[in-house]
Structures are given as structure tokens and as C-alpha cells.
CSV table of C-alpha atoms in Angstrom, one decimal:
chain,number,residue,atom,x,y,z
A,928,UNK,CA,23.5,-5.3,1.4
A,929,UNK,CA,21.0,-5.8,-1.4
A,930,UNK,CA,20.3,-3.3,-4.2
A,931,UNK,CA,16.6,-2.3,-4.4
A,932,UNK,CA,14.6,0.5,-6.1
A,933,UNK,CA,13.1,2.8,-3.5
A,934,UNK,CA,10.5,5.5,-3.9
A,935,UNK,CA,12.0,8.8,-2.9
A,936,UNK,CA,8.5,10.2,-2.1
A,937,UNK,CA,7.1,7.6,0.3
A,938,UNK,CA,9.9,5.0,0.8
A,939,UNK,CA,8.2,2.1,-0.9
A,940,UNK,CA,10.7,-0.6,-1.8
A,941,UNK,CA,10.0,-2.4,-5.1
A,942,UNK,CA,10.3,-6.1,-4.4
A,943,UNK,CA,8.9,-8.2,-7.2
A,944,UNK,CA,10.2,-11.0,-9.5
A,945,UNK,CA,10.0,-8.7,-12.6
A,946,UNK,CA,13.1,-6.5,-12.8
A,947,UNK,CA,12.4,-2.9,-12.2
A,948,UNK,CA,13.8,-1.9,-15.6
A,949,UNK,CA,11.3,-4.1,-17.3
A,950,UNK,CA,8.2,-2.4,-15.8
A,951,UNK,CA,6.1,-0.4,-18.3
A,952,UNK,CA,6.9,3.3,-18.5
A,953,UNK,CA,3.4,4.1,-17.1
A,954,UNK,CA,3.9,2.0,-14.0
A,955,UNK,CA,3.3,3.9,-10.7
A,956,UNK,CA,4.2,3.4,-7.1
A,957,UNK,CA,1.4,1.4,-5.5
A,958,UNK,CA,1.5,3.5,-2.3
A,959,UNK,CA,1.7,7.1,-3.5
A,960,UNK,CA,1.2,7.0,-7.2
A,961,UNK,CA,4.4,8.6,-8.5
A,962,UNK,CA,6.1,7.4,-11.7
A,963,UNK,CA,9.3,5.3,-12.1
A,964,UNK,CA,11.3,8.4,-12.4
A,965,UNK,CA,10.8,9.0,-8.7
A,966,UNK,CA,12.6,5.8,-7.7
A,967,UNK,CA,16.3,5.5,-6.8
A,968,UNK,CA,18.6,2.4,-6.7
A,969,UNK,CA,19.8,2.0,-3.1
A,970,UNK,CA,21.4,-0.6,-1.0
A,971,UNK,CA,19.0,-1.7,1.7
């Protein structure tokens, strides 16, 4: 299992080289537009 940040609204899985924690506070989900606060750390 790998730990990933997943959007709880649309299910988008953040998979980028930049760690999720280092994204700017105004970053939004590229699929549904919600903020970082709508993402959960999950094992996928």
C-alpha cells in the first residue's frame, strides 16, 4: 500500500513529484476545484 492524498469530493489522487504539504495554500483540485482542506491521506 502507498499513501496518497485523495480528494474526498471527486476522488482525484494527487500524484506529483512535489510533496502535497509543499503545495501553496491556494492550490485547488484540478478536477473539481476544491481546496487542500478537502483532501485526505489514504492508503491506495
